[in-house]
Coordinates of C-alpha atoms (C1' of nucleotides) in Angstrom, one line a residue:
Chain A
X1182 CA 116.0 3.9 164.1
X1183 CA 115.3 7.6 162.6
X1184 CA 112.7 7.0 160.3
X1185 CA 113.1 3.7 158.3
X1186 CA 112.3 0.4 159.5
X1187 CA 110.3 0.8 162.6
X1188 CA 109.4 -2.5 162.8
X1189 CA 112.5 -5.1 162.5
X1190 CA 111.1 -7.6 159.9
X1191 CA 108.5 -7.4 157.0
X1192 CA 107.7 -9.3 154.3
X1193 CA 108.6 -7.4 150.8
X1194 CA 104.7 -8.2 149.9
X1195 CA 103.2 -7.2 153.3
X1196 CA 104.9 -3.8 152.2
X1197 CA 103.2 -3.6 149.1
X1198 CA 100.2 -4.6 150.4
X1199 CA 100.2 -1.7 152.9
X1200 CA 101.4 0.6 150.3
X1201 CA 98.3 -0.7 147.9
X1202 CA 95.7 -0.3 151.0
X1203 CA 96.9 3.2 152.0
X1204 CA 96.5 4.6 148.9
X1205 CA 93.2 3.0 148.3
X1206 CA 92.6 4.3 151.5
X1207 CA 93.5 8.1 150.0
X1208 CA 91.5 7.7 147.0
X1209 CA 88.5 6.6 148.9
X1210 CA 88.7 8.9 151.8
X1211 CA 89.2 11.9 149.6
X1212 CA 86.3 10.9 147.6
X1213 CA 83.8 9.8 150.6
X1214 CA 84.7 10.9 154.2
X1215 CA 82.4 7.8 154.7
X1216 CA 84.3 5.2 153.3
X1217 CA 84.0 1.7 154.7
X1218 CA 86.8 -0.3 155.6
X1219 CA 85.7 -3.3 153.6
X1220 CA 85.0 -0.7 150.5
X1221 CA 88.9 0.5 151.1
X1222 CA 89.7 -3.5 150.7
X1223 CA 87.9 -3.9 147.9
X1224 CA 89.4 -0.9 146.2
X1225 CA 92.6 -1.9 147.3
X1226 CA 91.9 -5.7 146.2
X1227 CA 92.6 -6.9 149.5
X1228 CA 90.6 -9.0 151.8
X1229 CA 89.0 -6.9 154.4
X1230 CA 91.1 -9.0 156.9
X1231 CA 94.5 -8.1 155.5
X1232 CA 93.5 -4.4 156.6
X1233 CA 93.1 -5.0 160.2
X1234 CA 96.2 -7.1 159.8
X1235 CA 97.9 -3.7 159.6
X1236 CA 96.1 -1.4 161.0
X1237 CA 94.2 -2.2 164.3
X1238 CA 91.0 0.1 163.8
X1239 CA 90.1 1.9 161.5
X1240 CA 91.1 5.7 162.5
X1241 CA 94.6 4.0 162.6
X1242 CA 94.1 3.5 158.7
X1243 CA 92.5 7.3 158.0
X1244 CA 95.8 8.6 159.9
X1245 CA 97.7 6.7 157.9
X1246 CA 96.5 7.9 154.6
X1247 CA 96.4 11.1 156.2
X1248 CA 100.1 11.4 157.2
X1249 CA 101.0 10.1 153.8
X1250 CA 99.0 12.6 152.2
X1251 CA 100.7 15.1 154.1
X1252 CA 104.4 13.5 153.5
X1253 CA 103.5 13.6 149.7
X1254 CA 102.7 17.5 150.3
X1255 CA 105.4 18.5 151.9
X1256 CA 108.0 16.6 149.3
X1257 CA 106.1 18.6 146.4
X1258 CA 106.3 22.0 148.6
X1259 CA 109.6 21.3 149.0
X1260 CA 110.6 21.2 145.4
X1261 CA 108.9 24.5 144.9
X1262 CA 111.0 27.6 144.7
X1263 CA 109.4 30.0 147.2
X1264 CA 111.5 32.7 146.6
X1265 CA 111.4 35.9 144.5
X1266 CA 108.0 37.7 143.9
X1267 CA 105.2 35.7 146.5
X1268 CA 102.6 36.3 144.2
X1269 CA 104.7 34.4 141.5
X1270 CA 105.7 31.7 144.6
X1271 CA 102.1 31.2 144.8
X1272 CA 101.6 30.8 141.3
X1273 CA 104.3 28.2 141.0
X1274 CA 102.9 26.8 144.7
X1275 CA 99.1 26.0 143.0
X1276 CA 100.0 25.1 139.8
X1277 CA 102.4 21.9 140.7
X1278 CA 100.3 21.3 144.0
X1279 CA 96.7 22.5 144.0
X1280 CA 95.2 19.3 143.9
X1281 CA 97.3 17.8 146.2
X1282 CA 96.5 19.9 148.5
X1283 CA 92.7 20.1 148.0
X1284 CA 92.8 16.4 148.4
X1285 CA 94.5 16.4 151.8
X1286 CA 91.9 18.9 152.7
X1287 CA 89.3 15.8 151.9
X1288 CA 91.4 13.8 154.1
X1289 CA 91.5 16.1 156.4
X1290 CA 88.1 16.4 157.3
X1291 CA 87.7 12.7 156.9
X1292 CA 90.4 12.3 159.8
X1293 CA 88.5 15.3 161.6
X1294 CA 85.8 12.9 163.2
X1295 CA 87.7 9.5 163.9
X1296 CA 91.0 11.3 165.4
X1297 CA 91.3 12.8 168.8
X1298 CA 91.3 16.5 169.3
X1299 CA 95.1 17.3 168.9
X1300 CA 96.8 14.5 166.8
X1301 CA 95.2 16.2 163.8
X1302 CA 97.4 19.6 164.3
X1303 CA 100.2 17.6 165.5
X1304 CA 100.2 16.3 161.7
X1305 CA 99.0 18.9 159.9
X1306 CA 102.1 21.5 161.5
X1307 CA 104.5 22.3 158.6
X1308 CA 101.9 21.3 155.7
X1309 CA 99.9 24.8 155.5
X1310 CA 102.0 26.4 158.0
X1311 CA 104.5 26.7 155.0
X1312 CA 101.7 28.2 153.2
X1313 CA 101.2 30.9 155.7
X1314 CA 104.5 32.0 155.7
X1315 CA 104.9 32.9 151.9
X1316 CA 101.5 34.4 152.7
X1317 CA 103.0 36.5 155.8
X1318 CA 106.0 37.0 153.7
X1319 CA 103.7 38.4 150.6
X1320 CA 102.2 40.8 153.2
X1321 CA 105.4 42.0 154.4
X1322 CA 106.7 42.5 150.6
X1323 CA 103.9 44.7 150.4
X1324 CA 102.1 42.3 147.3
X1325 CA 99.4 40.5 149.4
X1326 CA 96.6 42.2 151.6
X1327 CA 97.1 42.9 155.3
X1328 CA 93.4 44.4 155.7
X1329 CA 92.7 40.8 156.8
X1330 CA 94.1 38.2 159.7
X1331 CA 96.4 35.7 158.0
X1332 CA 94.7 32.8 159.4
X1333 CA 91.3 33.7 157.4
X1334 CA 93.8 34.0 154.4
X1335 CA 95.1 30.4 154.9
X1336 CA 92.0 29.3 155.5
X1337 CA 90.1 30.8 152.8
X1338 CA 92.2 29.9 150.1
X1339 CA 92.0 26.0 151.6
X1340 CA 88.5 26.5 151.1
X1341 CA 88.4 27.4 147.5
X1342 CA 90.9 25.1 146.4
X1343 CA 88.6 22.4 148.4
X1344 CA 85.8 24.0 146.1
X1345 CA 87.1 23.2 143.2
X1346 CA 88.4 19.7 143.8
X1347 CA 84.1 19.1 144.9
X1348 CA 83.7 21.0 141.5
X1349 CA 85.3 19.0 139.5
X1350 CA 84.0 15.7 141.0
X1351 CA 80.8 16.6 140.1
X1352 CA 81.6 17.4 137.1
X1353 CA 81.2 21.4 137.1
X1354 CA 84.7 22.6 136.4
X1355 CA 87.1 21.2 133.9
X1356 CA 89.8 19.5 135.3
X1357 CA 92.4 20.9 132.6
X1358 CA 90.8 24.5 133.0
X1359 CA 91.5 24.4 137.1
X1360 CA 94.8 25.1 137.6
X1361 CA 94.5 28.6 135.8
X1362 CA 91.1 29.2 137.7
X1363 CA 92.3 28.0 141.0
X1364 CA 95.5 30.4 140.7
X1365 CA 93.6 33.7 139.6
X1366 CA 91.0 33.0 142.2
X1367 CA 93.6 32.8 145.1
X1368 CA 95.8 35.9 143.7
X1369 CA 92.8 37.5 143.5
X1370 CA 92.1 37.0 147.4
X1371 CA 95.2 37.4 148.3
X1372 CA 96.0 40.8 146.1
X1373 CA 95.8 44.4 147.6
X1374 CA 92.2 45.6 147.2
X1375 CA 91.9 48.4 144.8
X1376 CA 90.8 51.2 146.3
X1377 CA 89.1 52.7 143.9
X1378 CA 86.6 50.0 142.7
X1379 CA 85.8 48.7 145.4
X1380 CA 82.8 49.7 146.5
X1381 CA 83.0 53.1 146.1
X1382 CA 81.6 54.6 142.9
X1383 CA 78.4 55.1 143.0
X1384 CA 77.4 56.8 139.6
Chain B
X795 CA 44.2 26.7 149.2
X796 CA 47.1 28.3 147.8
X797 CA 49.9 27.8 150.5
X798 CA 48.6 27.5 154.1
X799 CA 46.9 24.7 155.8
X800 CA 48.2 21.9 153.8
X801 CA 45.9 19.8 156.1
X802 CA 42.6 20.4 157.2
X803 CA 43.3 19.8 161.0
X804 CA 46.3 20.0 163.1
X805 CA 46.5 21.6 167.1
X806 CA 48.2 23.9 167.7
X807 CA 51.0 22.7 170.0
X808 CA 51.3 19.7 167.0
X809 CA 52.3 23.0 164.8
X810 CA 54.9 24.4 167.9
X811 CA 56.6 20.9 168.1
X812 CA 57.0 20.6 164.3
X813 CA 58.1 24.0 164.3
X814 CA 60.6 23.5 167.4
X815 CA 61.8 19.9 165.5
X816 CA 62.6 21.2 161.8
X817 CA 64.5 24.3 163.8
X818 CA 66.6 22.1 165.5
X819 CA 67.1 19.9 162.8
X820 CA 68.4 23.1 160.2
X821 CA 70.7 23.7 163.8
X822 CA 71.7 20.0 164.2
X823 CA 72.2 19.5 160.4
X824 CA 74.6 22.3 159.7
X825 CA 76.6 21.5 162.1
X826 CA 76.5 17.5 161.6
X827 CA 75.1 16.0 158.2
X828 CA 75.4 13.1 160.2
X829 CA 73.2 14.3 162.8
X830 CA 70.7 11.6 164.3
X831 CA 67.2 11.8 164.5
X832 CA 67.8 11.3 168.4
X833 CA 69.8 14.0 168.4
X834 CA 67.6 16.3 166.5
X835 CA 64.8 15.3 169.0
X836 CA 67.0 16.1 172.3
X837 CA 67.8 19.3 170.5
X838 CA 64.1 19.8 170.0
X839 CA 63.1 18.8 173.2
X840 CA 61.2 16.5 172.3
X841 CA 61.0 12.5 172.1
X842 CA 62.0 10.8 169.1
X843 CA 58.6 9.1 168.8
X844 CA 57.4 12.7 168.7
X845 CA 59.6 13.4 165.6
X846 CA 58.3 10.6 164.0
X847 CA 55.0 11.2 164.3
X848 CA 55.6 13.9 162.4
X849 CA 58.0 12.7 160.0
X850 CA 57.8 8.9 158.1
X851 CA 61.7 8.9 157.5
X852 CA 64.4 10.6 158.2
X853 CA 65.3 12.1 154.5
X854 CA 62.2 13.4 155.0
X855 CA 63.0 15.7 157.8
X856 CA 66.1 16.2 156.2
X857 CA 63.8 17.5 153.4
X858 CA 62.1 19.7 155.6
X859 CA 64.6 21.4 157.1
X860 CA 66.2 22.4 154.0
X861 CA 63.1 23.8 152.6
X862 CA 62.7 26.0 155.4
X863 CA 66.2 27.2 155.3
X864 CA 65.8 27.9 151.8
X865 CA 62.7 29.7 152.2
X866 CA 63.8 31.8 154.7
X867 CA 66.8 32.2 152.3
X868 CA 64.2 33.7 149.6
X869 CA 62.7 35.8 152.3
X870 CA 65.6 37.9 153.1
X871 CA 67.1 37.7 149.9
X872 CA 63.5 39.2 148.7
X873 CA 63.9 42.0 151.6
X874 CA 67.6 43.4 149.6
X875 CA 67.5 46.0 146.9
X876 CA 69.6 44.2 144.6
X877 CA 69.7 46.8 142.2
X878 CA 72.2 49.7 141.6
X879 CA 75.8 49.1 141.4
X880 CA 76.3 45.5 141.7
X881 CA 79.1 45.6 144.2
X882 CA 77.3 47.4 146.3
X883 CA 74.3 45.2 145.9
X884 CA 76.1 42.0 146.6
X885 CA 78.1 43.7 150.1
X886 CA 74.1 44.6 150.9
X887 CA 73.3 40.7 150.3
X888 CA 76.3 39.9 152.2
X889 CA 75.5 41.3 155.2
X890 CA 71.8 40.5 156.0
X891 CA 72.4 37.4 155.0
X892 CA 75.8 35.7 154.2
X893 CA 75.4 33.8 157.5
X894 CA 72.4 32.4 156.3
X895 CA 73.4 31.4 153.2
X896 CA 76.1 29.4 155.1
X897 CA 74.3 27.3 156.7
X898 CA 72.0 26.6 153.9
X899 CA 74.7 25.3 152.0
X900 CA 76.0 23.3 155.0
X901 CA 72.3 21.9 155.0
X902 CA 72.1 21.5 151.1
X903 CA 75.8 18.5 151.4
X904 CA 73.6 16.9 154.6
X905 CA 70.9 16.7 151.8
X906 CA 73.0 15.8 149.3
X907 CA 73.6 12.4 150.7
X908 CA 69.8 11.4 151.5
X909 CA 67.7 13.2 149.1
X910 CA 67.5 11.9 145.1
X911 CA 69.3 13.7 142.4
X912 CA 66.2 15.6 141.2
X913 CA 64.9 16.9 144.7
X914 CA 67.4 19.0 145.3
X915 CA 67.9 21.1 142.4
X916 CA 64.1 21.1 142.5
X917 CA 64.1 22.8 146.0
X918 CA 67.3 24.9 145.5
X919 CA 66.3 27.1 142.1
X920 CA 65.8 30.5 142.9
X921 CA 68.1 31.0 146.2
X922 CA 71.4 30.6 144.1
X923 CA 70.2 31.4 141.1
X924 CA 69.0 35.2 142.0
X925 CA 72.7 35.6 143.0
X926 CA 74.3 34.4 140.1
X927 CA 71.9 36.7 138.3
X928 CA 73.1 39.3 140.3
X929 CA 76.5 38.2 139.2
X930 CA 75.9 38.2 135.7
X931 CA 74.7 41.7 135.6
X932 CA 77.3 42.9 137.5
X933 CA 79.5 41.6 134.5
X934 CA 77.6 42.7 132.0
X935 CA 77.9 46.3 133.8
X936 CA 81.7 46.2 134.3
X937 CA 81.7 45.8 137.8
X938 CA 82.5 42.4 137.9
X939 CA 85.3 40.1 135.8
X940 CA 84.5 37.6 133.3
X941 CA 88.0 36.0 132.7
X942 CA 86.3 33.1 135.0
X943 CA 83.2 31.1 134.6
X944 CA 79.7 32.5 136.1
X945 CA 79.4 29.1 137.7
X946 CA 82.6 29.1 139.4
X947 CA 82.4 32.0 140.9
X948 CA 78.8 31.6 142.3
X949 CA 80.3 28.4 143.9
X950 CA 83.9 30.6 145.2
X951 CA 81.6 32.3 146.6
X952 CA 79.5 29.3 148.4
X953 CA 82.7 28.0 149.3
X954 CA 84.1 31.0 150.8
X955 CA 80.8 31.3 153.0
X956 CA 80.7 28.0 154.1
X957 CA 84.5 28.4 155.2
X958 CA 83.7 31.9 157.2
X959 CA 80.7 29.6 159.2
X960 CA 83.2 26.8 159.6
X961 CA 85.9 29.0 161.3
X962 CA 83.8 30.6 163.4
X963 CA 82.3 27.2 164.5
X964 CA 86.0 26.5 165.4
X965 CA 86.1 29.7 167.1
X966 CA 89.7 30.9 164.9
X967 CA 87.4 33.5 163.7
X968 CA 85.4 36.5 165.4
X969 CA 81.8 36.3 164.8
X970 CA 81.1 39.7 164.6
X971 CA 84.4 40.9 162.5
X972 CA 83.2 37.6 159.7
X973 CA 80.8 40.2 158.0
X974 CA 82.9 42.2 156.7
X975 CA 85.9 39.8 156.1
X976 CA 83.7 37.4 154.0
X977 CA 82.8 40.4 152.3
X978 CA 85.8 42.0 151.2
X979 CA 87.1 38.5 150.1
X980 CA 83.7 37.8 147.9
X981 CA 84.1 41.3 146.5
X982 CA 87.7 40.8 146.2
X983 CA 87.0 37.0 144.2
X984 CA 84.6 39.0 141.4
X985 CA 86.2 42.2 141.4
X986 CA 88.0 43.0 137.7
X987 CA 91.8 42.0 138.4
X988 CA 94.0 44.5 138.2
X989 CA 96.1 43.9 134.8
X990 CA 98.9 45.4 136.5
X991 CA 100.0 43.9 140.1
X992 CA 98.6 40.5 138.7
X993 CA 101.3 38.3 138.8
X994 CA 103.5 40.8 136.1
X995 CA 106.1 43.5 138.1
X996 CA 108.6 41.1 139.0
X997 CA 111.8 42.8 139.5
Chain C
dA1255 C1' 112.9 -27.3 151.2
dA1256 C1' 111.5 -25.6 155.7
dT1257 C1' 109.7 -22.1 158.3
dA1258 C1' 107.9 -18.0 159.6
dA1259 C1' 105.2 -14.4 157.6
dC1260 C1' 101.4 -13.1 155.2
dT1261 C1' 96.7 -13.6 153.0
dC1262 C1' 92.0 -14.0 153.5
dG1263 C1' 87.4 -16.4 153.9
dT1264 C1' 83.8 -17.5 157.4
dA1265 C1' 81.6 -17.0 161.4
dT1266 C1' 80.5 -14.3 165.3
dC1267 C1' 79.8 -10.4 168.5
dC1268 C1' 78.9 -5.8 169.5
dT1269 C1' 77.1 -1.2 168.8
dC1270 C1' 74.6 2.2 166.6
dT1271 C1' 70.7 3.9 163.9
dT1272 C1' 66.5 3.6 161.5
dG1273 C1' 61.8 2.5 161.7
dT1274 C1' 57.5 0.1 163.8
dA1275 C1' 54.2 -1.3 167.4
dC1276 C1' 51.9 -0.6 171.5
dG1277 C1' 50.0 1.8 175.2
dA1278 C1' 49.5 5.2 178.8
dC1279 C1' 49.4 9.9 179.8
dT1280 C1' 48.4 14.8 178.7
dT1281 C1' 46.4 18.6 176.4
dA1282 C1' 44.0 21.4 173.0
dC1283 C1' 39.6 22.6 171.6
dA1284 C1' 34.7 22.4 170.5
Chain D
dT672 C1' 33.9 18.5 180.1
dG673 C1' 34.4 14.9 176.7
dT674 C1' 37.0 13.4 173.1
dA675 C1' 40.1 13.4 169.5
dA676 C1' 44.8 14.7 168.9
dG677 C1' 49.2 14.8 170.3
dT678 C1' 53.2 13.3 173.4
dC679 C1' 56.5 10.1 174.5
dG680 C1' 58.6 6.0 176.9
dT681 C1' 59.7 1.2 176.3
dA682 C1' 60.3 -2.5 173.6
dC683 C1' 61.5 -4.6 169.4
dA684 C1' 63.0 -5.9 164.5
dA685 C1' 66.2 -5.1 160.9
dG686 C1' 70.5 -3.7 158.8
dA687 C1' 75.1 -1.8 158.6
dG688 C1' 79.6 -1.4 160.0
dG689 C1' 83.5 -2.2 163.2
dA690 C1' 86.3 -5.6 165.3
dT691 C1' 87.9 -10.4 167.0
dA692 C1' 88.7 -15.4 166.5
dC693 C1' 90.0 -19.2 164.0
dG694 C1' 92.1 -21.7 160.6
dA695 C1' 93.5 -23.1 156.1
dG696 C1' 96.0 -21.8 152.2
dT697 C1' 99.9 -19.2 150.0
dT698 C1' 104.4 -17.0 149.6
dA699 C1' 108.8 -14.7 150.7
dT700 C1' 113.0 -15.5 152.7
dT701 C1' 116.8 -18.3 154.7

DNA sequence: AATAACTCGTATCCTCTTGTACGACTTACA
DNA sequence: TGTAAGTCGTACAAGAGGATACGAGTTATT
């Protein structure tokens, strides 16, 4: 009783079912916060009543999608190579997960509203925490910027890659062209300000 | 009959309440797209009967609240010298009026959801467009890179404000330090990158 | 094949929010 | 000071969405 089976019998098709609904439930949340329960059903082409078979209410069902999401993540941060140079980590880190993560972000804030205070950072712990440290590590490598607090670091580059994944939805950013745009956006954040062109020279 | 008195007659305190409602409605609204029009009214002190006497629909508050956020946004925008070195003309925008900006955008996704397509581009010309001119020229200048597109960074930069506003709302970031971080990060976003420290020098 | 597990439609209840109607009270303003 | 304008509570209708109950049909598993 580690992990697997925590509940003694299931059908093989009640699985899939709940397999099917959570990852309607992903694609909907990301793309509407909103999303109704009967619109998850439908997307998952279930009957609205085979939902709340599985999941009691419906913030049961967002933190499901939600720790899924965040399972998903951390398997792809996992088979990232972190090491060597952190702005090359980073690079690696975007270009294989970027969307990922901009869609947990979705999710994230979906969850935000239905889920009590602390369950959301009792999930999200490891996720962008891993992000942080190859940021901290950057820092102490001398590569990344220390002129600003690590958490607005984390937290700005989860904005912009949010950003983009709303850009692209609405159709203002080319899904092909984001990965490089995303990266030299974030490197660019996260690089030691030039001193010289900064904001210094005047004329 | 150019811009004031839209209507003939209205009393005075009629003009306070609508004053004190569309306020508290740009207040509720940033905070909550979701915000009620009860709420708005308890915010404004006022009943909700009140609010409708003022307002046939919701959207159309909504509507009202956004056009006064964006007018104010002109305002100060209007009050910056954005000319000079564009750097140094985007930190000067920054910092009368970055917080602003936030919560106009916050205000512009509550609209998003109420308002028809056309509306809102037809309110919103001019606030984000005088800074992506100011963008532009600072390309065309030098100052500022061009390996990304004008309209990504315009919205990098939206994205990055609305994060500062969000963290501070969550209290993980000091109001009075978030001038000057969002601003090194915005400059940091358009700034030329540096060819060298990129994502080259490995070992 | 028998049975327990699962699916899923319908009907129903509850709550919340929007918007309308009415009417009494208060206040600005001429 | 009289009157129109404005305030605002209560009540109500309508619609949406969450959640429960029930029950008949279907399917995996033994």
């Amino acid at each position: 009783m580690s992990s697997a089976d925590t509940r003694p019998r299931r059908r093989a098709d009640a699985e899939r079912s709940i397999a099917r609904i959570v990852s309607a439930a992903r694609d909907c949340l990301s793309r509407d916060p909103d999303a109704t329960v009967d619109d998850i059903a439908k997307a998952a082409s279930v009957g609205r009543m085979t939902v709340y078979g599985h999941f009691r209410t419906r913030p049961e069902l967002v933190e499901a999608a939600l720790a899924e999401a965040l399972r998903a993540g951390e398997q792809t941060l996992a088979g990232v190579d972190l090491g060597g140079d952190a702005r090359q980590a980073m690079s690696r880190l975007l270009a294989s997960s970027w969307s990922l993560v901009a869609e947990s972000a979705a999710l994230l804030s979906a969850a935000q509203r239905v889920l009590p205070e602390g369950r959301l950072r009792e999930l999200h712990t490891g996720a962008a925490d891993r992000v942080e440290l190859l940021i901290v590590r950057g820092q102490s490598d001398g590569v990344f910027r220390t002129d600003l607090p690590v958490t607005w670091l984390v937290n700005a580059v989860q904005y912009v890659l949010h950003g983009a994944a709303e850009e692209i939805r609405l159709g203002r950013l080319d899904a092909a062209a984001a990965s490089g745009i995303v990266t030299a956006t974030v490197q660019s954040i996260l690089a030691v300000p030039d001193p010289v062109g900064q904001v210094r020279s005047g004329t």
